[in-house]
Short mmCIF file of C-alpha atoms in Angstrom, two decimals:
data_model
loop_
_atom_site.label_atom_id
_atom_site.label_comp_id
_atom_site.label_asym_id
_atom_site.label_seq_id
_atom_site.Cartn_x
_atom_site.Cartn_y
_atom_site.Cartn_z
CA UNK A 124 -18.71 -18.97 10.27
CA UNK A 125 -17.15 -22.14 8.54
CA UNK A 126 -20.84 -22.47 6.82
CA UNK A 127 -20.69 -19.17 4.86
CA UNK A 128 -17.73 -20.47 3.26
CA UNK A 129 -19.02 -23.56 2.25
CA UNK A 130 -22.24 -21.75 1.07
CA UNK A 131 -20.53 -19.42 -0.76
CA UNK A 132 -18.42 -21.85 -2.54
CA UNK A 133 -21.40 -23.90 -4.14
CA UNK A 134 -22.87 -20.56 -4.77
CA UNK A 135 -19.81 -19.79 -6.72
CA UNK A 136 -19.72 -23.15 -8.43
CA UNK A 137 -23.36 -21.97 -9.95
CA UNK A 138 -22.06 -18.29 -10.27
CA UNK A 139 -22.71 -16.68 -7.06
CA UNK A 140 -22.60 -13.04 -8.48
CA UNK A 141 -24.58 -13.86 -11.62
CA UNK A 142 -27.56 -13.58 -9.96
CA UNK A 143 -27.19 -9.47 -10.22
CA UNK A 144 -30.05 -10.00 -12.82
CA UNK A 145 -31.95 -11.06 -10.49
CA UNK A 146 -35.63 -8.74 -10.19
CA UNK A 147 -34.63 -7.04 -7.40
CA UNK A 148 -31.19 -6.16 -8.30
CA UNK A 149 -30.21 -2.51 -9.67
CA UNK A 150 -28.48 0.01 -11.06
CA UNK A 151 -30.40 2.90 -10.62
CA UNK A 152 -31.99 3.07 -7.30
CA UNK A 153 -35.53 4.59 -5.92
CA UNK A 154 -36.24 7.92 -5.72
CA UNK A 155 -37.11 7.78 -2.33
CA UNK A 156 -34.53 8.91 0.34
CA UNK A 157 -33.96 9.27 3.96
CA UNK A 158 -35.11 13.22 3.87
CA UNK A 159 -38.42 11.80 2.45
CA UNK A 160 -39.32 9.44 4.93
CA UNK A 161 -37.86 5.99 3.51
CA UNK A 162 -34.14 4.78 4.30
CA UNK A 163 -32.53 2.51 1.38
CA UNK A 164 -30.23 0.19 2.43
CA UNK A 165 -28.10 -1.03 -0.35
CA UNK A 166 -26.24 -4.63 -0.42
CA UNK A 167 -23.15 -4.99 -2.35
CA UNK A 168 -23.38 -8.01 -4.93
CA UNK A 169 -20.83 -10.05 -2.45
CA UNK A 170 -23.52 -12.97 -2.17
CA UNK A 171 -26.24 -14.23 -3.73
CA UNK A 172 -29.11 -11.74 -3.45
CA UNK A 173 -31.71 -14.25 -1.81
CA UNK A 174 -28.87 -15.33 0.75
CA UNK A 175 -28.34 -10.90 1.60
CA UNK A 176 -31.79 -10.39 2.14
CA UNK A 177 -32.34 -13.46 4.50
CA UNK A 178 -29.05 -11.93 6.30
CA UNK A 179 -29.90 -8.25 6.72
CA UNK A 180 -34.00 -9.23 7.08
CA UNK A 181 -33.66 -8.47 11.02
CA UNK A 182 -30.63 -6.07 10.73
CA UNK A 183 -33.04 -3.56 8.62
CA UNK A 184 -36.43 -4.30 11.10
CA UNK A 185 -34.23 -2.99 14.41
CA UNK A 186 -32.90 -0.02 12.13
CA UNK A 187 -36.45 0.74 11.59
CA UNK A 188 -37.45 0.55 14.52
CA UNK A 189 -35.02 2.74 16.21
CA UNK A 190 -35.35 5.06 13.62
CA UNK A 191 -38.69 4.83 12.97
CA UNK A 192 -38.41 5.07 9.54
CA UNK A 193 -39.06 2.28 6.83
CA UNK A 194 -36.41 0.87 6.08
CA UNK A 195 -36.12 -0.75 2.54
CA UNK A 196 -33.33 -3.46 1.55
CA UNK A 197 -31.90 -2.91 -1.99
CA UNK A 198 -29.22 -5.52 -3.93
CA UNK A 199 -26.68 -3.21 -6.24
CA UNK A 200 -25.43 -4.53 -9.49
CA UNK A 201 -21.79 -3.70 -8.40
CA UNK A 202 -19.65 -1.45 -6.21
CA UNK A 203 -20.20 1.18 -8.39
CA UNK A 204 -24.39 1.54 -8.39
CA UNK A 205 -23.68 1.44 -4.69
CA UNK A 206 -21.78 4.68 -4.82
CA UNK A 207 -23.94 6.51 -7.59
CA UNK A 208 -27.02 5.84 -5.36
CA UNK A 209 -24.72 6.89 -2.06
CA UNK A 210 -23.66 10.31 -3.81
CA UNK A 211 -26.83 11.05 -5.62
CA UNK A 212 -29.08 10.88 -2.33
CA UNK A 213 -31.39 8.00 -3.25
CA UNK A 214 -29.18 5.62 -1.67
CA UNK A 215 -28.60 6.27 2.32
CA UNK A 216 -26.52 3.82 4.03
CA UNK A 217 -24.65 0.41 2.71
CA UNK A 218 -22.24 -2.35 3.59
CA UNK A 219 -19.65 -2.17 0.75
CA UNK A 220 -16.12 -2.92 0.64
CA UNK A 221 -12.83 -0.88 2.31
CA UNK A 222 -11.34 -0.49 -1.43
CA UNK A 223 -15.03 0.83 -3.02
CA UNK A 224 -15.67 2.62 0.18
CA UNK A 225 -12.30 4.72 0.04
CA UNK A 226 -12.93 5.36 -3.46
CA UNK A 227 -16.67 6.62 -2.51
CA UNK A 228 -15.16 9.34 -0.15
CA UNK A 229 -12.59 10.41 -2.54
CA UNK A 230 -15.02 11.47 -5.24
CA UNK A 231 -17.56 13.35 -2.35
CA UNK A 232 -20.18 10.24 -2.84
CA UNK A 233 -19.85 8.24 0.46
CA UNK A 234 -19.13 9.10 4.28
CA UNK A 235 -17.68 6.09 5.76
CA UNK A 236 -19.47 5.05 9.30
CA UNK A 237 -18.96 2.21 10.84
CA UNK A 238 -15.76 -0.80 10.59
CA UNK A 239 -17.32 -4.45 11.05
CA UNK A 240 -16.29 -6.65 13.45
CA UNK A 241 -15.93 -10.77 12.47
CA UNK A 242 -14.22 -13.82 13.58
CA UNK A 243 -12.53 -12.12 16.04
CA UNK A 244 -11.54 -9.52 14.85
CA UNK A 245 -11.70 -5.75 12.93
CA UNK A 246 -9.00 -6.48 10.12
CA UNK A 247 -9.08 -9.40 7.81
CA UNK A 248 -6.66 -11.38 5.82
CA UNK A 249 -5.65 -11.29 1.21
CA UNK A 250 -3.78 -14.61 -0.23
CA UNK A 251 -3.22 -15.87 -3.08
CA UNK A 252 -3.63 -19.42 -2.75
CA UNK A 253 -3.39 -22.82 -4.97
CA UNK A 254 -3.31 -26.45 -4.68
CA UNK A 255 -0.85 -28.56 -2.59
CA UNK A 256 -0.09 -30.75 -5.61
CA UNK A 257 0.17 -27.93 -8.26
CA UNK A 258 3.87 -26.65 -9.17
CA UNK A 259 3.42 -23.34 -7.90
CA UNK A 260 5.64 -22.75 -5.16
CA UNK A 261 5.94 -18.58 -5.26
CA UNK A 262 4.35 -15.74 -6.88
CA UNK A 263 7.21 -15.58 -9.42
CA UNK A 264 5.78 -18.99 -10.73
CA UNK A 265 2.85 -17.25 -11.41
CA UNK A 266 3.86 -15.75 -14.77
CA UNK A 267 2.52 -17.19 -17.99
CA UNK A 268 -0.07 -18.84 -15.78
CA UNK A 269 -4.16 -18.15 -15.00
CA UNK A 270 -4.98 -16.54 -12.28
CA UNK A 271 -8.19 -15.56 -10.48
CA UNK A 272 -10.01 -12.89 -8.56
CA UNK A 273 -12.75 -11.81 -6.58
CA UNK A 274 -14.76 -8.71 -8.21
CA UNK A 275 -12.30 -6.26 -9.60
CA UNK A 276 -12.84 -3.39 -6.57
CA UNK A 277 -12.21 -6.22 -3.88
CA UNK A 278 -9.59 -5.01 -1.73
CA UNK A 279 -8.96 -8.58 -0.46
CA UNK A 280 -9.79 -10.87 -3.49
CA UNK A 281 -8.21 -7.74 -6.07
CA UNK A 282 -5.81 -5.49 -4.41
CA UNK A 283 -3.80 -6.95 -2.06
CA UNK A 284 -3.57 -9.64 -4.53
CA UNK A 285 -2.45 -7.73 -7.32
CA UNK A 286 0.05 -5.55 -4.62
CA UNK A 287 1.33 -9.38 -3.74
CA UNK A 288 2.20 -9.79 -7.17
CA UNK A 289 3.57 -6.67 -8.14
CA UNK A 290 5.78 -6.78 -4.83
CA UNK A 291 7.04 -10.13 -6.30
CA UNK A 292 8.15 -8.18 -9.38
CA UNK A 293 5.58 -9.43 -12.01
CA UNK A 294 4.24 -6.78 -14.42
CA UNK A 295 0.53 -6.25 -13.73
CA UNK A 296 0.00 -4.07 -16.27
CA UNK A 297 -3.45 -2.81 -16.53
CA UNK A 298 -4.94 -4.58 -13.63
CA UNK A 299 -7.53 -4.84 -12.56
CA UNK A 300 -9.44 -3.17 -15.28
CA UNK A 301 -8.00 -5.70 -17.47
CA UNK A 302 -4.79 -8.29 -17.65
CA UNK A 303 -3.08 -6.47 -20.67
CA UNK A 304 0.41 -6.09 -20.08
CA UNK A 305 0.22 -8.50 -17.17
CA UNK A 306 2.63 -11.46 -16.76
CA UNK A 307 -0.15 -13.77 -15.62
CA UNK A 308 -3.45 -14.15 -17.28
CA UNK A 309 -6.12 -12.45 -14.69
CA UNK A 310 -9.77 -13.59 -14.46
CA UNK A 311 -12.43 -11.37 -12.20
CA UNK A 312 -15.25 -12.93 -10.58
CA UNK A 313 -16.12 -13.30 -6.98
CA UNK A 314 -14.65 -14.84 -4.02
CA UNK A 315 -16.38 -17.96 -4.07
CA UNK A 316 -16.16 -17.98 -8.07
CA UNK A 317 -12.55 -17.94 -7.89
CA UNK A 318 -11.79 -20.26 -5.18
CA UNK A 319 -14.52 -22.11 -7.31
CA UNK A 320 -12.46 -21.90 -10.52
CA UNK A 321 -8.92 -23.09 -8.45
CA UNK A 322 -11.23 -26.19 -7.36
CA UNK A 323 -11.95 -27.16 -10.77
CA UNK A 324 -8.50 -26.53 -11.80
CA UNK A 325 -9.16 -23.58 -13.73
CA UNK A 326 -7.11 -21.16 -12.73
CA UNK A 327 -3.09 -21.78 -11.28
CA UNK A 328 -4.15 -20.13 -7.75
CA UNK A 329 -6.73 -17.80 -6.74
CA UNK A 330 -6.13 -14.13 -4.75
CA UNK A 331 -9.24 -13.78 -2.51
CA UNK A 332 -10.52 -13.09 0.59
CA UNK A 333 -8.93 -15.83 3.29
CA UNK A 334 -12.27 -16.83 4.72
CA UNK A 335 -13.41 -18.14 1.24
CA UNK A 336 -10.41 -20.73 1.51
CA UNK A 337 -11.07 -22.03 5.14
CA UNK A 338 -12.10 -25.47 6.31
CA UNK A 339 -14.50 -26.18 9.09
CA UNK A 340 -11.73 -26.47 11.47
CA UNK A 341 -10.56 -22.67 10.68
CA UNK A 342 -7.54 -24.14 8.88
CA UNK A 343 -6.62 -23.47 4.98
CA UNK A 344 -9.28 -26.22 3.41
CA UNK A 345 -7.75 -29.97 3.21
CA UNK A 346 -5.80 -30.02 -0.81
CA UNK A 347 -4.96 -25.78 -0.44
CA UNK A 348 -2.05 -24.15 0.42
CA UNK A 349 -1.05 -20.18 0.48
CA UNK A 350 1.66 -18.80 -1.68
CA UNK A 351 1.44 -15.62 -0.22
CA UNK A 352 -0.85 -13.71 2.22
CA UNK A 353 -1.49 -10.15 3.60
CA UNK A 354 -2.69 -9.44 6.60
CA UNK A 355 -3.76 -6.31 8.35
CA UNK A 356 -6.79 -5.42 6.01
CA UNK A 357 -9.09 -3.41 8.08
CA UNK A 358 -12.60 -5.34 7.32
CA UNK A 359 -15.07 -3.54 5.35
CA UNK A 360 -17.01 -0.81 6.53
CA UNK A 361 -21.02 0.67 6.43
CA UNK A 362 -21.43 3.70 4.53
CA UNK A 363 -23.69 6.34 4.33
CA UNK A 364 -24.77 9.44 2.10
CA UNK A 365 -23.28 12.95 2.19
CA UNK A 366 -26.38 14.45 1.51
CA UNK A 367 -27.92 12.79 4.93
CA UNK A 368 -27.96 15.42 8.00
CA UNK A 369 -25.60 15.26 10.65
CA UNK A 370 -28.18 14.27 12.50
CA UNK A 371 -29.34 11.45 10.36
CA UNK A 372 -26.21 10.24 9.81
CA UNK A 373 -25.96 10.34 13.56
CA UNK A 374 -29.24 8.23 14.04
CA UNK A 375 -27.96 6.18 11.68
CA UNK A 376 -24.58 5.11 13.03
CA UNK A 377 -25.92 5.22 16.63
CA UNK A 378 -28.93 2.46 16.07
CA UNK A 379 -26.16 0.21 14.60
CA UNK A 380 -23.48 0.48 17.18
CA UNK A 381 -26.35 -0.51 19.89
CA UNK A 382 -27.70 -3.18 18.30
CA UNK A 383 -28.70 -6.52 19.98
CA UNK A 384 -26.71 -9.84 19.12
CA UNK A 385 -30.32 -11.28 17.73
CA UNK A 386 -30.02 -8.73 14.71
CA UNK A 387 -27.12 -11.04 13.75
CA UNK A 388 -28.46 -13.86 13.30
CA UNK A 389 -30.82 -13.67 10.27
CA UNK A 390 -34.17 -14.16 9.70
CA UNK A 391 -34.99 -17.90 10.90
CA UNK A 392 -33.36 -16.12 14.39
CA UNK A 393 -30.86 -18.60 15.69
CA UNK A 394 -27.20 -18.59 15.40
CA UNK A 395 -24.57 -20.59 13.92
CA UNK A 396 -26.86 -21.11 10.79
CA UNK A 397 -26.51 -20.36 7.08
CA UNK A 398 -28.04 -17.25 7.27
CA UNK A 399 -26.05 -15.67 10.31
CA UNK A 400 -24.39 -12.47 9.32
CA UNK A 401 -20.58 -12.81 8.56
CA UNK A 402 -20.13 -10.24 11.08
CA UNK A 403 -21.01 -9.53 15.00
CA UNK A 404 -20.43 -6.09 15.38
CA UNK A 405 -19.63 -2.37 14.41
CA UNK A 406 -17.90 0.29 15.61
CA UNK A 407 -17.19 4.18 14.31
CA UNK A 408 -15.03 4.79 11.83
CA UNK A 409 -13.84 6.91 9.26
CA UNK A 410 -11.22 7.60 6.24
CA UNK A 411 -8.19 7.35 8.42
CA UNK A 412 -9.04 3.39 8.98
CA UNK A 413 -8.89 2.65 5.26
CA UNK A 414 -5.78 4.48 4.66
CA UNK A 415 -4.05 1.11 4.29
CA UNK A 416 -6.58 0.55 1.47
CA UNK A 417 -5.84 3.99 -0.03
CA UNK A 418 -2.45 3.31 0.11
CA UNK A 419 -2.13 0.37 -1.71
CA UNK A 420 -4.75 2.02 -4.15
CA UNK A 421 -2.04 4.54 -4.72
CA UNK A 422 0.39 1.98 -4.93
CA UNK A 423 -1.47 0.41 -7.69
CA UNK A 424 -2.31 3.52 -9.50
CA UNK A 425 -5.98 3.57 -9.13
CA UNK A 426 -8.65 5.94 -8.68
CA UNK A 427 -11.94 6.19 -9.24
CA UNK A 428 -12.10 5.97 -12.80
CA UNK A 429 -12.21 1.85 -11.58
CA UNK A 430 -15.74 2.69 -10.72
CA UNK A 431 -16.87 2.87 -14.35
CA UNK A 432 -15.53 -0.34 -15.10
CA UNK A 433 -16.65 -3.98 -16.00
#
């Protein structure tokens, strides 16, 4: 898994999620839908969008063929085309994150499915991390300074982060819709951007998902150090439309649970390469599993007005 991370940071380096531009990527989605005989899977903008579709390539032929349906892959400009397409039908199933997910359900567009599975695991791990040799020794030292972020909805490059901080006792003001009124200066990105911006000694430290920040030995990279972490996160879920049938959702959510390790392992078909997929299985799940996320959400004073943002 070490490789993602080290892919994702020189994708960051070049601006990993500035290739939402990209032809392919969108806002508004298809008009096709899974009651007209065509499923749309949408991608959240978490990689590069040539990187997704190598990843999900085999994941979408078995869904096809269990379904028997065509199956279509689609890249989102953010979180929040994910959920308009979710809620208005022409979107039918996506990986997204727990945070945009949670928020999906709570305004009727999203039914959450399925919990991923990954190194080892079903919950994942938020720090906030900096350099060995910088003079940041606890999240109080973070005031006055720079800080980054993954994309503003991330529960563990955002949220946690931000819940970190504020449990600290620093003001976070209007985060993560913006840094007014914060005691730190807050920059939103990506994952790899903001470990990205930390390397290059642009931000103080960087809040972000842990598996960004990981050498090939499954250690905190050689130079890094954590001033804080959270653990517990339970790792993002699949997602699919309200306005699917029971049955289709059903279809849906039983194809995936039964899938075959080789649907993991991206299109050139062997594991433990660049283009495996960062997880290796999924099980059922619903609300209750992300009420951590809400929680901290609520904690944070957010709701779905976060959607519209950015």
């Amino acid at each position: 898994m070490s490789s993602r991370r080290n892919f994702l940071k020189k994708a960051g380096a070049a601006g990993a999620l500035g290739m939402a531009g990209l032809s392919g990527c969108i806002g508004d989605f298809g008009e096709q839908a899974y009651g007209n005989g065509e499923i749309n899977f949408m991608m959240s903008p978490t990689e590069p969008q040539d990187y997704m579709r190598s990843q999900y390539k085999p994941y979408a032929e078995y869904l096809e063929e269990q379904v028997g349906t065509t199956v279509k892959l689609k890249y989102a400009a953010d979180y929040s085309a994910v959920l308009q397409g979710l809620g208005s039908g022409t979107a039918d199933i996506a990986e997204t994150g727990p945070f945009a997910a949670a928020l999906g359900v709570k305004a009727d567009k999203a039914n959450i499915a399925l919990q991923r599975h990954a190194y080892g695991s079903w919950d994942y791990t938020s720090v906030i991390v900096t350099k060995k040799d910088s003079e940041i020794n606890s999240l109080t030292d973070l005031e006055g300074e720079k800080v980054g972020f993954a994309d503003m909805t991330s529960a563990s490059g955002s949220l946690y982060p931000l819940y970190m901080l504020k449990k600290a006792g620093l003001t976070i003001g209007e985060a993560p819709v913006s840094d007014s009124g914060a005691d730190f200066t807050g920059v939103w990105s990506g994952h790899a951007e903001a470990f990205a911006a930390l390397e290059n000694d642009q931000v103080a430290a960087a809040g972000v998902g842990q598996f960004i920040t990981l050498g090939d030995d499954g250690e905190v990279a050689d130079g890094y150090e954590y001033v804080k972490t959270y653990d517990g996160i339970p790792r993002a879920p699949m997602v699919v439309s309200p306005n699917l049938s029971e049955q289709e959702q059903t279809d849906l959510v039983d194809a995936l649970q039964n899938a075959p390790e080789s649907v993991y392992n991206g299109a050139d078909g062997e594991g433990g390469t660049d283009d495996d997929l960062w997880f290796d299985s999924v099980r059922e799940a619903n609300l209750e599993t992300y009420q951590p996320v809400i929680e901290v959400a609520n904690e944070l004073d957010l709701s779905t007005d976060l959607l519209n943002q950015g």
